[in-house]
CSV table of C-alpha atoms in Angstrom, one decimal:
chain,number,residue,atom,x,y,z
C,107,MET,CA,14.9,-12.0,-29.4
C,108,ALA,CA,13.2,-15.1,-27.9
C,109,ASN,CA,10.1,-14.0,-25.9
C,110,GLN,CA,7.9,-17.0,-25.6
C,111,ILE,CA,7.5,-19.0,-22.4
C,112,ILE,CA,5.9,-22.4,-22.2
C,113,ILE,CA,4.7,-23.7,-18.8
C,114,LEU,CA,3.7,-27.4,-18.4
C,115,ALA,CA,1.4,-28.1,-15.5
C,116,ARG,CA,-0.9,-31.1,-15.1
C,117,SER,CA,-3.4,-29.0,-13.1
C,118,LEU,CA,-4.2,-25.4,-12.4
C,119,PRO,CA,-6.6,-23.6,-10.1
C,120,PHE,CA,-9.4,-24.3,-12.6
C,121,HIS,CA,-9.0,-28.0,-11.7
C,122,HIS,CA,-8.7,-27.5,-8.0
C,123,LEU,CA,-7.3,-24.9,-5.6
C,124,GLY,CA,-4.0,-26.5,-4.5
C,125,GLY,CA,-0.9,-24.6,-3.6
C,126,MET,CA,1.1,-25.9,-6.5
C,127,GLU,CA,-1.7,-24.9,-8.9
C,128,ILE,CA,-2.0,-21.4,-7.6
C,129,VAL,CA,1.8,-20.8,-7.7
C,130,ALA,CA,1.9,-22.1,-11.3
C,131,TRP,CA,-0.9,-19.8,-12.5
C,132,ASP,CA,0.3,-16.7,-10.6
C,133,LEU,CA,3.7,-17.2,-12.2
C,134,ALA,CA,2.2,-17.5,-15.7
C,135,VAL,CA,0.0,-14.4,-15.3
C,136,GLU,CA,2.8,-12.3,-13.9
C,137,LEU,CA,5.3,-13.3,-16.6
C,138,LYS,CA,2.7,-12.2,-19.1
C,139,ASN,CA,2.3,-8.9,-17.3
C,140,LYS,CA,6.0,-8.5,-17.6
C,141,GLY,CA,5.7,-8.7,-21.4
C,142,TYR,CA,6.4,-12.3,-22.2
C,143,GLN,CA,4.2,-14.4,-24.5
C,144,VAL,CA,3.1,-17.2,-22.1
C,145,SER,CA,1.4,-20.5,-23.0
C,146,VAL,CA,0.4,-23.0,-20.4
C,147,ILE,CA,-0.1,-26.6,-21.4
C,148,THR,CA,-2.4,-28.5,-19.0
C,149,THR,CA,-5.1,-31.2,-18.9
C,150,ASP,CA,-8.7,-30.4,-19.9
C,151,PHE,CA,-11.1,-28.7,-17.5
C,152,ASP,CA,-14.7,-27.6,-17.8
C,153,THR,CA,-14.5,-23.9,-17.0
C,154,ASP,CA,-14.3,-21.7,-20.1
C,155,ILE,CA,-11.9,-19.4,-18.4
C,156,GLU,CA,-10.4,-18.1,-21.7
C,157,LYS,CA,-13.4,-16.0,-22.3
C,158,GLU,CA,-13.3,-14.5,-18.8
C,159,ILE,CA,-9.7,-13.3,-18.5
C,160,ASP,CA,-7.0,-11.7,-20.6
C,161,GLY,CA,-4.3,-14.0,-19.4
C,162,PRO,CA,-1.8,-16.5,-20.7
C,163,THR,CA,-2.7,-18.8,-23.6
C,164,LEU,CA,-4.2,-22.1,-22.3
C,165,ILE,CA,-3.6,-25.3,-24.3
C,166,LYS,CA,-5.9,-27.9,-22.8
C,167,LEU,CA,-4.9,-31.5,-23.7
C,168,LYS,CA,-8.1,-33.4,-24.3
C,169,ASN,CA,-9.1,-37.1,-24.0
C,170,ILE,CA,-6.6,-37.8,-21.2
C,171,PRO,CA,-7.1,-38.1,-17.4
C,172,ARG,CA,-7.7,-34.6,-15.9
C,173,GLY,CA,-5.4,-33.1,-13.3
C,174,LYS,CA,-3.0,-36.0,-13.2
C,175,TYR,CA,0.0,-37.6,-14.9
C,176,SER,CA,-0.7,-40.4,-17.3
C,177,ALA,CA,0.7,-42.1,-20.4
C,178,GLY,CA,-1.5,-39.7,-22.4
C,179,TRP,CA,0.0,-36.7,-20.6
C,180,TRP,CA,3.6,-37.8,-21.4
C,181,LYS,CA,2.7,-38.6,-25.0
C,182,LYS,CA,0.6,-35.5,-25.8
C,183,THR,CA,3.0,-33.0,-24.1
C,184,ALA,CA,5.9,-34.4,-26.2
C,185,GLU,CA,3.8,-34.2,-29.4
C,186,THR,CA,2.7,-30.6,-28.6
C,187,MET,CA,6.2,-29.5,-28.0
C,188,LEU,CA,7.6,-31.3,-31.1
C,189,ALA,CA,5.0,-29.5,-33.3
C,190,TRP,CA,5.6,-26.1,-31.7
C,191,GLU,CA,6.0,-23.4,-34.3
C,192,ASN,CA,8.9,-20.9,-34.0
C,193,LYS,CA,10.9,-23.0,-31.6
C,194,ASN,CA,13.7,-20.4,-31.8
C,195,GLU,CA,11.3,-17.8,-30.2
C,196,VAL,CA,11.0,-19.8,-27.0
C,197,CYS,CA,13.2,-18.5,-24.2
C,198,ALA,CA,12.0,-20.8,-21.4
C,199,VAL,CA,10.2,-24.0,-20.7
C,200,ILE,CA,9.0,-24.3,-17.1
C,201,SER,CA,8.1,-27.6,-15.7
C,202,ILE,CA,5.7,-27.4,-12.7
C,203,SER,CA,6.9,-30.4,-10.7
C,204,ALA,CA,7.3,-33.3,-13.3
C,205,GLY,CA,5.1,-31.7,-15.9
C,206,ALA,CA,7.8,-31.4,-18.6
C,207,PHE,CA,9.5,-34.8,-18.0
C,208,GLY,CA,8.1,-36.1,-21.2
C,209,VAL,CA,9.4,-33.2,-23.4
C,210,LEU,CA,13.0,-33.2,-22.2
C,211,LYS,CA,13.9,-35.5,-25.0
C,212,HIS,CA,13.1,-32.6,-27.4
C,213,LYS,CA,15.2,-30.1,-25.5
C,214,ASP,CA,17.8,-29.7,-28.2
C,215,LYS,CA,15.1,-28.4,-30.6
C,216,PHE,CA,14.6,-25.3,-28.4
C,217,PRO,CA,18.1,-23.8,-28.7
C,218,TYR,CA,17.4,-20.6,-26.8
C,219,ALA,CA,15.2,-22.0,-24.1
C,220,ARG,CA,16.1,-22.4,-20.5
C,221,PHE,CA,14.5,-25.6,-19.1
C,222,ILE,CA,13.5,-24.9,-15.5
C,223,MET,CA,11.8,-27.2,-13.1
C,224,GLN,CA,9.7,-25.8,-10.2
C,225,ALA,CA,10.1,-28.3,-7.4
C,226,HIS,CA,7.3,-28.4,-4.8
C,227,GLY,CA,8.7,-31.5,-3.1
C,228,THR,CA,10.8,-34.6,-3.7
C,229,SER,CA,10.0,-38.3,-3.9
C,230,MET,CA,12.2,-39.0,-0.9
C,231,GLY,CA,10.7,-36.1,1.1
C,232,GLU,CA,7.2,-37.5,0.5
C,233,LEU,CA,8.4,-41.0,1.4
C,234,VAL,CA,9.8,-39.8,4.8
C,235,SER,CA,6.6,-37.9,5.5
C,236,LYS,CA,4.5,-41.1,4.9
C,237,LEU,CA,6.7,-43.3,7.0
C,238,LYS,CA,6.5,-40.8,9.9
C,239,THR,CA,2.7,-41.4,10.1
C,240,LYS,CA,3.5,-45.0,11.2
C,241,LYS,CA,0.4,-46.1,9.3
C,242,ILE,CA,0.6,-49.3,7.2
C,243,LYS,CA,-1.5,-47.9,4.3
C,244,LYS,CA,0.7,-44.9,4.0
C,245,ALA,CA,3.9,-47.0,4.3
C,246,LEU,CA,2.7,-49.2,1.5
C,247,SER,CA,1.9,-46.3,-0.7
C,248,ALA,CA,5.5,-45.1,-0.3
C,249,VAL,CA,6.4,-47.6,-3.0
C,250,LYS,CA,5.1,-45.0,-5.5
C,251,ASN,CA,7.7,-42.6,-4.2
C,252,ILE,CA,10.5,-45.1,-4.8
C,253,ILE,CA,9.3,-45.4,-8.4
C,254,GLY,CA,9.1,-41.6,-8.5
C,255,PHE,CA,12.7,-41.3,-7.4
C,256,ILE,CA,13.8,-43.6,-10.2
C,257,SER,CA,11.9,-41.3,-12.7
C,258,ASP,CA,13.5,-38.2,-11.1
C,259,ALA,CA,16.9,-39.8,-11.6
C,260,LYS,CA,16.3,-40.0,-15.3
C,261,HIS,CA,15.3,-36.4,-15.7
C,262,TYR,CA,16.7,-34.0,-13.1
C,263,ARG,CA,20.1,-33.5,-14.7
C,264,ALA,CA,18.5,-32.5,-18.0
C,265,PHE,CA,17.1,-29.2,-16.5
C,266,ASP,CA,19.2,-26.0,-16.6
C,267,TRP,CA,17.7,-25.0,-13.3
C,268,ILE,CA,15.8,-26.7,-10.5
C,269,VAL,CA,13.9,-24.2,-8.4
C,270,ALA,CA,13.0,-25.2,-4.8
C,271,VAL,CA,9.9,-23.3,-3.6
C,272,GLY,CA,11.1,-23.2,0.0
C,273,ASP,CA,13.7,-24.3,2.6
C,274,ALA,CA,12.3,-27.8,3.1
C,275,VAL,CA,12.4,-28.6,-0.6
C,276,TYR,CA,15.8,-27.0,-1.0
C,277,ASP,CA,17.2,-29.1,1.8
C,278,ASP,CA,15.6,-32.3,0.4
C,279,LEU,CA,17.1,-31.7,-3.0
C,280,ASN,CA,20.5,-31.3,-1.4
C,281,ALA,CA,20.2,-34.3,1.0
C,282,PHE,CA,21.1,-37.9,0.3
C,283,PRO,CA,20.0,-39.7,-1.8
C,284,THR,CA,18.4,-36.9,-3.9
C,285,ARG,CA,21.6,-34.9,-4.2
C,286,ILE,CA,23.2,-37.8,-6.2
C,287,ILE,CA,20.7,-37.4,-9.0
C,288,CYS,CA,20.9,-33.6,-9.1
C,289,THR,CA,23.6,-31.1,-10.2
C,290,PRO,CA,24.0,-29.0,-7.0
C,291,LYS,CA,25.0,-25.8,-8.8
C,292,LYS,CA,21.7,-25.9,-10.7
C,293,ILE,CA,19.6,-26.0,-7.6
C,294,ILE,CA,18.3,-22.6,-6.5
C,295,LYS,CA,15.7,-21.4,-4.0
C,296,ILE,CA,12.9,-19.1,-5.1
C,297,GLU,CA,10.2,-19.0,-2.4
C,298,ASN,CA,6.5,-18.8,-3.2
C,299,GLY,CA,5.3,-15.3,-3.9
C,300,ILE,CA,1.9,-13.9,-2.8
C,301,ASP,CA,-0.1,-11.3,-4.7
C,302,GLN,CA,-0.5,-8.5,-2.2
C,303,ASN,CA,-3.2,-6.9,-4.3
C,304,ILE,CA,-5.4,-9.9,-3.3
C,305,PHE,CA,-4.2,-10.7,0.2
C,306,THR,CA,-4.2,-7.4,2.1
C,307,ASP,CA,-4.4,-6.5,5.8
C,308,SER,CA,-7.6,-4.5,5.2
C,309,GLN,CA,-10.5,-5.2,7.5
C,310,SER,CA,-13.1,-3.1,5.6
C,311,GLU,CA,-15.4,-6.2,5.1
C,312,ARG,CA,-15.0,-7.6,8.6
C,313,GLU,CA,-18.3,-6.4,10.1
C,314,ARG,CA,-20.4,-7.3,7.0
C,315,LEU,CA,-18.9,-10.8,6.8
C,316,ARG,CA,-19.4,-11.5,10.5
C,317,ASN,CA,-23.0,-10.5,10.1
C,318,LEU,CA,-23.3,-12.8,7.1
C,319,PHE,CA,-21.9,-15.8,9.0
C,320,ALA,CA,-24.0,-14.9,12.1
C,321,ILE,CA,-20.8,-14.3,14.1
C,322,GLN,CA,-20.8,-11.7,16.9
C,323,GLN,CA,-18.3,-8.8,16.4
C,324,ASN,CA,-16.5,-9.7,19.7
C,325,THR,CA,-16.1,-13.4,19.0
C,326,LEU,CA,-12.6,-14.9,18.6
C,327,VAL,CA,-12.6,-16.4,15.2
C,328,PHE,CA,-10.1,-19.1,14.0
C,329,MET,CA,-9.8,-20.2,10.4
C,330,SER,CA,-8.0,-22.6,8.2
C,331,ALA,CA,-7.7,-23.1,4.5
C,332,SER,CA,-6.4,-26.3,3.0
C,333,ARG,CA,-7.5,-29.5,1.3
C,334,LEU,CA,-9.4,-31.6,3.7
C,335,HIS,CA,-6.9,-34.4,3.6
C,336,GLU,CA,-5.8,-36.4,6.7
C,337,GLN,CA,-2.2,-35.2,6.3
C,338,LYS,CA,-3.2,-31.6,6.4
C,339,GLY,CA,-4.0,-31.8,10.1
C,340,VAL,CA,-7.5,-30.2,10.2
C,341,ASP,CA,-8.4,-32.9,12.8
C,342,THR,CA,-5.6,-31.5,15.0
C,343,ASN,CA,-6.9,-28.0,14.4
C,344,ILE,CA,-10.3,-29.1,15.7
C,345,ARG,CA,-8.8,-30.7,18.9
C,346,LEU,CA,-6.8,-27.5,19.5
C,347,PHE,CA,-10.0,-25.4,19.0
C,348,ALA,CA,-11.9,-27.6,21.4
C,349,SER,CA,-9.2,-27.1,24.0
C,350,ILE,CA,-9.3,-23.3,23.6
C,351,LYS,CA,-13.1,-23.3,23.6
C,352,ASN,CA,-13.1,-24.7,27.1
C,353,LYS,CA,-11.3,-21.5,28.2
C,354,ILE,CA,-12.5,-18.9,25.8
C,355,HIS,CA,-16.2,-19.7,25.3
C,356,ASN,CA,-16.9,-17.0,22.8
C,357,ALA,CA,-15.0,-18.6,19.9
C,358,LYS,CA,-15.7,-19.9,16.4
C,359,TYR,CA,-13.7,-21.9,13.8
C,360,ILE,CA,-14.1,-21.5,10.1
C,361,ILE,CA,-12.9,-24.3,7.9
C,362,CYS,CA,-12.3,-23.6,4.2
C,363,GLY,CA,-11.6,-26.4,1.7
C,364,ASP,CA,-12.9,-29.7,0.6
C,365,GLY,CA,-11.4,-33.2,0.2
C,366,PRO,CA,-11.6,-36.9,1.0
C,367,TYR,CA,-11.4,-36.4,4.8
C,368,GLU,CA,-14.4,-34.1,5.1
C,369,ALA,CA,-16.8,-36.7,6.4
C,370,GLN,CA,-14.4,-37.8,9.1
C,371,LEU,CA,-13.9,-34.2,10.2
C,372,HIS,CA,-17.6,-33.7,10.5
C,373,LYS,CA,-17.8,-36.7,12.8
C,374,ILE,CA,-15.0,-35.4,15.0
C,375,VAL,CA,-16.8,-32.1,15.3
C,376,GLN,CA,-20.0,-33.9,16.3
C,377,ASP,CA,-18.1,-36.0,18.8
C,378,TYR,CA,-16.8,-32.8,20.5
C,379,GLY,CA,-20.2,-31.3,20.4
C,380,LEU,CA,-19.0,-28.3,18.4
C,381,ALA,CA,-21.4,-28.3,15.4
C,382,GLU,CA,-22.7,-24.9,16.4
C,383,ASP,CA,-19.2,-23.4,16.7
C,384,ILE,CA,-17.4,-24.8,13.6
C,385,LEU,CA,-18.4,-23.7,10.1
C,386,PHE,CA,-17.5,-25.8,7.0
C,387,LEU,CA,-17.5,-23.3,4.1
C,388,GLY,CA,-16.2,-25.6,1.4
C,389,ALA,CA,-13.7,-24.7,-1.3
C,390,LYS,CA,-13.2,-21.0,-1.9
C,391,THR,CA,-11.6,-18.9,-4.6
C,392,ARG,CA,-8.6,-17.0,-3.5
C,393,ARG,CA,-10.5,-13.7,-3.5
C,394,GLU,CA,-13.2,-15.3,-1.4
C,395,LEU,CA,-10.4,-16.5,1.0
C,396,SER,CA,-8.9,-13.1,1.2
C,397,LEU,CA,-12.3,-11.7,2.3
C,398,ILE,CA,-12.9,-14.5,4.9
C,399,MET,CA,-9.4,-13.7,6.3
C,400,GLN,CA,-10.8,-10.2,7.1
C,401,CYS,CA,-13.4,-11.9,9.2
C,402,ALA,CA,-10.9,-14.1,11.2
C,403,ASP,CA,-8.5,-13.4,14.0
C,404,ILE,CA,-6.1,-16.3,13.9
C,405,PHE,CA,-5.0,-18.8,11.2
C,406,LEU,CA,-4.5,-22.5,12.1
C,407,PHE,CA,-2.3,-24.9,10.1
C,408,LEU,CA,-1.2,-27.9,12.2
C,409,THR,CA,-0.2,-30.0,9.1
C,410,LYS,CA,1.3,-33.4,9.6
C,411,ARG,CA,3.2,-33.3,6.3
C,412,ILE,CA,6.7,-32.1,5.6
C,413,GLU,CA,5.7,-29.0,3.6
C,414,GLY,CA,7.8,-26.9,1.3
C,415,LEU,CA,6.6,-23.4,1.8
C,416,PRO,CA,2.8,-23.5,2.4
C,417,LEU,CA,1.0,-20.9,0.4
C,418,ASN,CA,-1.8,-20.7,2.9
C,419,ILE,CA,0.5,-19.5,5.6
C,420,LEU,CA,2.1,-16.8,3.4
C,421,GLU,CA,-1.4,-15.6,2.4
C,422,ALA,CA,-2.4,-15.4,6.1
C,423,MET,CA,0.9,-13.4,6.8
C,424,SER,CA,0.1,-11.1,3.9
C,425,ALA,CA,-3.3,-10.5,5.4
C,426,GLY,CA,-1.8,-9.8,8.8
C,427,LEU,CA,-3.3,-12.9,10.5
C,428,PRO,CA,-1.4,-14.3,13.5
C,429,LEU,CA,-0.5,-18.0,13.1
C,430,ILE,CA,-0.6,-21.3,15.1
C,431,ILE,CA,1.3,-23.8,13.0
C,432,SER,CA,3.1,-27.1,13.2
C,433,GLU,CA,6.5,-27.0,14.9
C,434,HIS,CA,8.3,-28.7,12.0
C,435,LEU,CA,7.4,-26.0,9.5
C,436,SER,CA,10.3,-23.7,8.5
C,437,PHE,CA,9.0,-20.5,10.0
C,438,GLU,CA,10.5,-18.9,13.1
C,439,ALA,CA,8.3,-18.4,16.2
C,440,SER,CA,7.6,-14.7,16.8
C,441,GLU,CA,5.1,-12.4,18.4
C,442,LYS,CA,2.6,-13.4,15.7
C,443,ILE,CA,3.6,-17.0,15.2
C,444,ILE,CA,3.0,-19.8,17.7
C,445,LYS,CA,4.6,-23.2,16.8
C,446,CYS,CA,3.4,-26.4,18.5
C,447,ASN,CA,3.0,-30.1,18.0
C,448,ALA,CA,-0.1,-32.3,18.3
C,449,ALA,CA,0.6,-32.7,22.0
C,450,CYS,CA,0.3,-29.0,22.7
C,451,VAL,CA,-3.4,-28.9,22.1
C,452,ASP,CA,-4.1,-29.2,25.8
C,453,ASN,CA,-1.4,-26.7,26.9
C,454,ASP,CA,-2.9,-24.3,29.4
C,455,SER,CA,-0.5,-21.6,28.4
C,456,MET,CA,-1.9,-21.5,24.9
C,457,VAL,CA,-4.7,-19.1,25.8
C,458,ASP,CA,-2.2,-16.6,27.3
C,459,ASP,CA,0.0,-16.9,24.1
C,460,ILE,CA,-3.0,-16.3,21.9
C,461,LEU,CA,-4.1,-13.2,23.8
C,462,ASN,CA,-0.6,-11.8,23.7
C,463,MET,CA,-0.4,-12.5,20.0
C,464,LEU,CA,-3.7,-10.6,19.3
C,465,SER,CA,-2.4,-7.5,21.2
C,466,TYR,CA,0.0,-6.7,18.3
C,467,GLY,CA,-2.8,-5.6,16.0
C,468,ARG,CA,-3.5,-6.4,12.4
C,469,GLU,CA,-0.7,-5.6,9.9
C,470,SER,CA,0.9,-7.5,7.0
C,471,TYR,CA,4.2,-9.1,8.0
C,472,ILE,CA,5.1,-11.0,4.9
C,473,LYS,CA,8.7,-10.8,3.8
C,474,ASP,CA,9.6,-9.1,0.5
C,475,LYS,CA,11.1,-12.4,-0.8
C,476,ASN,CA,7.7,-13.9,-0.5
C,477,THR,CA,5.9,-11.4,-2.6
C,478,LEU,CA,4.9,-12.3,-6.2
C,479,THR,CA,6.8,-9.4,-7.7
C,480,TYR,CA,10.1,-10.5,-6.1
C,481,SER,CA,9.5,-14.2,-7.0
C,482,VAL,CA,8.8,-13.5,-10.7
C,483,ASP,CA,11.8,-11.2,-11.0
C,484,LYS,CA,14.0,-14.1,-9.8
C,485,TYR,CA,12.6,-16.4,-12.5
C,486,ILE,CA,13.2,-13.8,-15.1
C,487,SER,CA,16.9,-13.6,-13.9
C,488,LEU,CA,17.1,-17.4,-14.5
C,489,ILE,CA,15.5,-17.1,-17.9
C,490,GLN,CA,18.0,-14.4,-18.9
C,491,SER,CA,21.0,-16.2,-17.4
C,492,ASN,CA,23.8,-17.9,-19.5
C,493,ASN,CA,23.5,-21.3,-17.8
C,494,LYS,CA,23.0,-23.3,-21.0
C-alpha cells in the first residue's frame, strides 16, 4: 500500500516564520506522526534542523534562490520528482501554494498519488487587496498578480483537490474570474489547524515573564505577532494603542515580528511619544510566542489585507486571548472578539468594550475545526479518497 507523501514548499519556518510556512510544516510533522513517510522538498536554509528533530525528511534544493520561486525551483523540483524512486509508493503530492506547479507534468508517473494544492490565497484576491490600498506602487505591482492568474489557469485543473485554508480563500476560488480556471467540485475548505499542545490557555509563566519585561502585574498588556509589513496594519495597532493609552494609562504593547516596515513603525512610536510603552521583541519562535501570550491580555491584528484564515488569530484564540481585529476578517464578533476598522481607533466606547471583554476570564475558545488534529484528519480523508 502506498504510504509516502511528498510536500513541496518553497519556504518553511526555518526560512522565516510566516503563516503559510508554519501550516506547511505542522501538516508535514503531523502526517508523519500518523504513520506516513513524509518528505518535504524546499529551498536551502542554514539551520541544520535535521540533527535537532525526528521529523519529516527534508530535501533542500541547493544553488537556487532561497525561500522563493525561481526558474531553478521549477527545474529542480521537476528533476527531483522525475528521479523519485518507488513512485508507486507515493500516495500524495501536496503543493503548498504553487510549490508543485513545475511537477504536474510528471503526474502520470505517480499512479497512486493524489495531487493536492493547499491554497493560501488567489492571484485575484491579492490583486483586489492591493488596489484597495489606493497606492500607486501597490497598483503597479498588481501586474504580477495578473501574470500569476495566467499561471494558475495553466495548473489548477491538474490537481485532484484544491484546499482553501479559510473562508476568504474558498470564496475567492469560487468567485469570478478564478472559478473559470478551477473545477468547482475539486475545491474543498480545510481550515488552518493549531497545535493545542503549544498554544494553551495556561498562565503559569505570566508573573515571571512580566518581571522579565519589567511590566507590572496589574498593567493592561496588548500584543501582536506578524510580519512587520505595511499591509499587516501594525501602524494601525499603534494608533489604537495610543488612543487607549490616553484613557487607560497603565498599558503596554508588545510587538513580535520583523520585516521591512520596522523602521517606519519605530518612527511612528517616537512620534506618539510611546517609546517607553511599546516593546519591539523581534521575530520569535512559536513556543516563544506561546509564552509571550501568557504575559498578554489582548491580541491586536488590524490587518489591511484580505486574509485567508490568519494563523496568529487562531493561536491567540487557542491561548484564550481576547481579540481586536479588522472588520473585514471572517470571524464573528463576540464577547471575546471586537471587530473594527481604522476609523475606530478614536472610538470612546472602545475602552468599555475592552473592559467588558476582559471580564470573561482566560480560557481557550478555538473551534474543533481549527485544531491541528482535525485539520490533518481531513487531509488524510482526501488522500484516501477515490477522486482520481
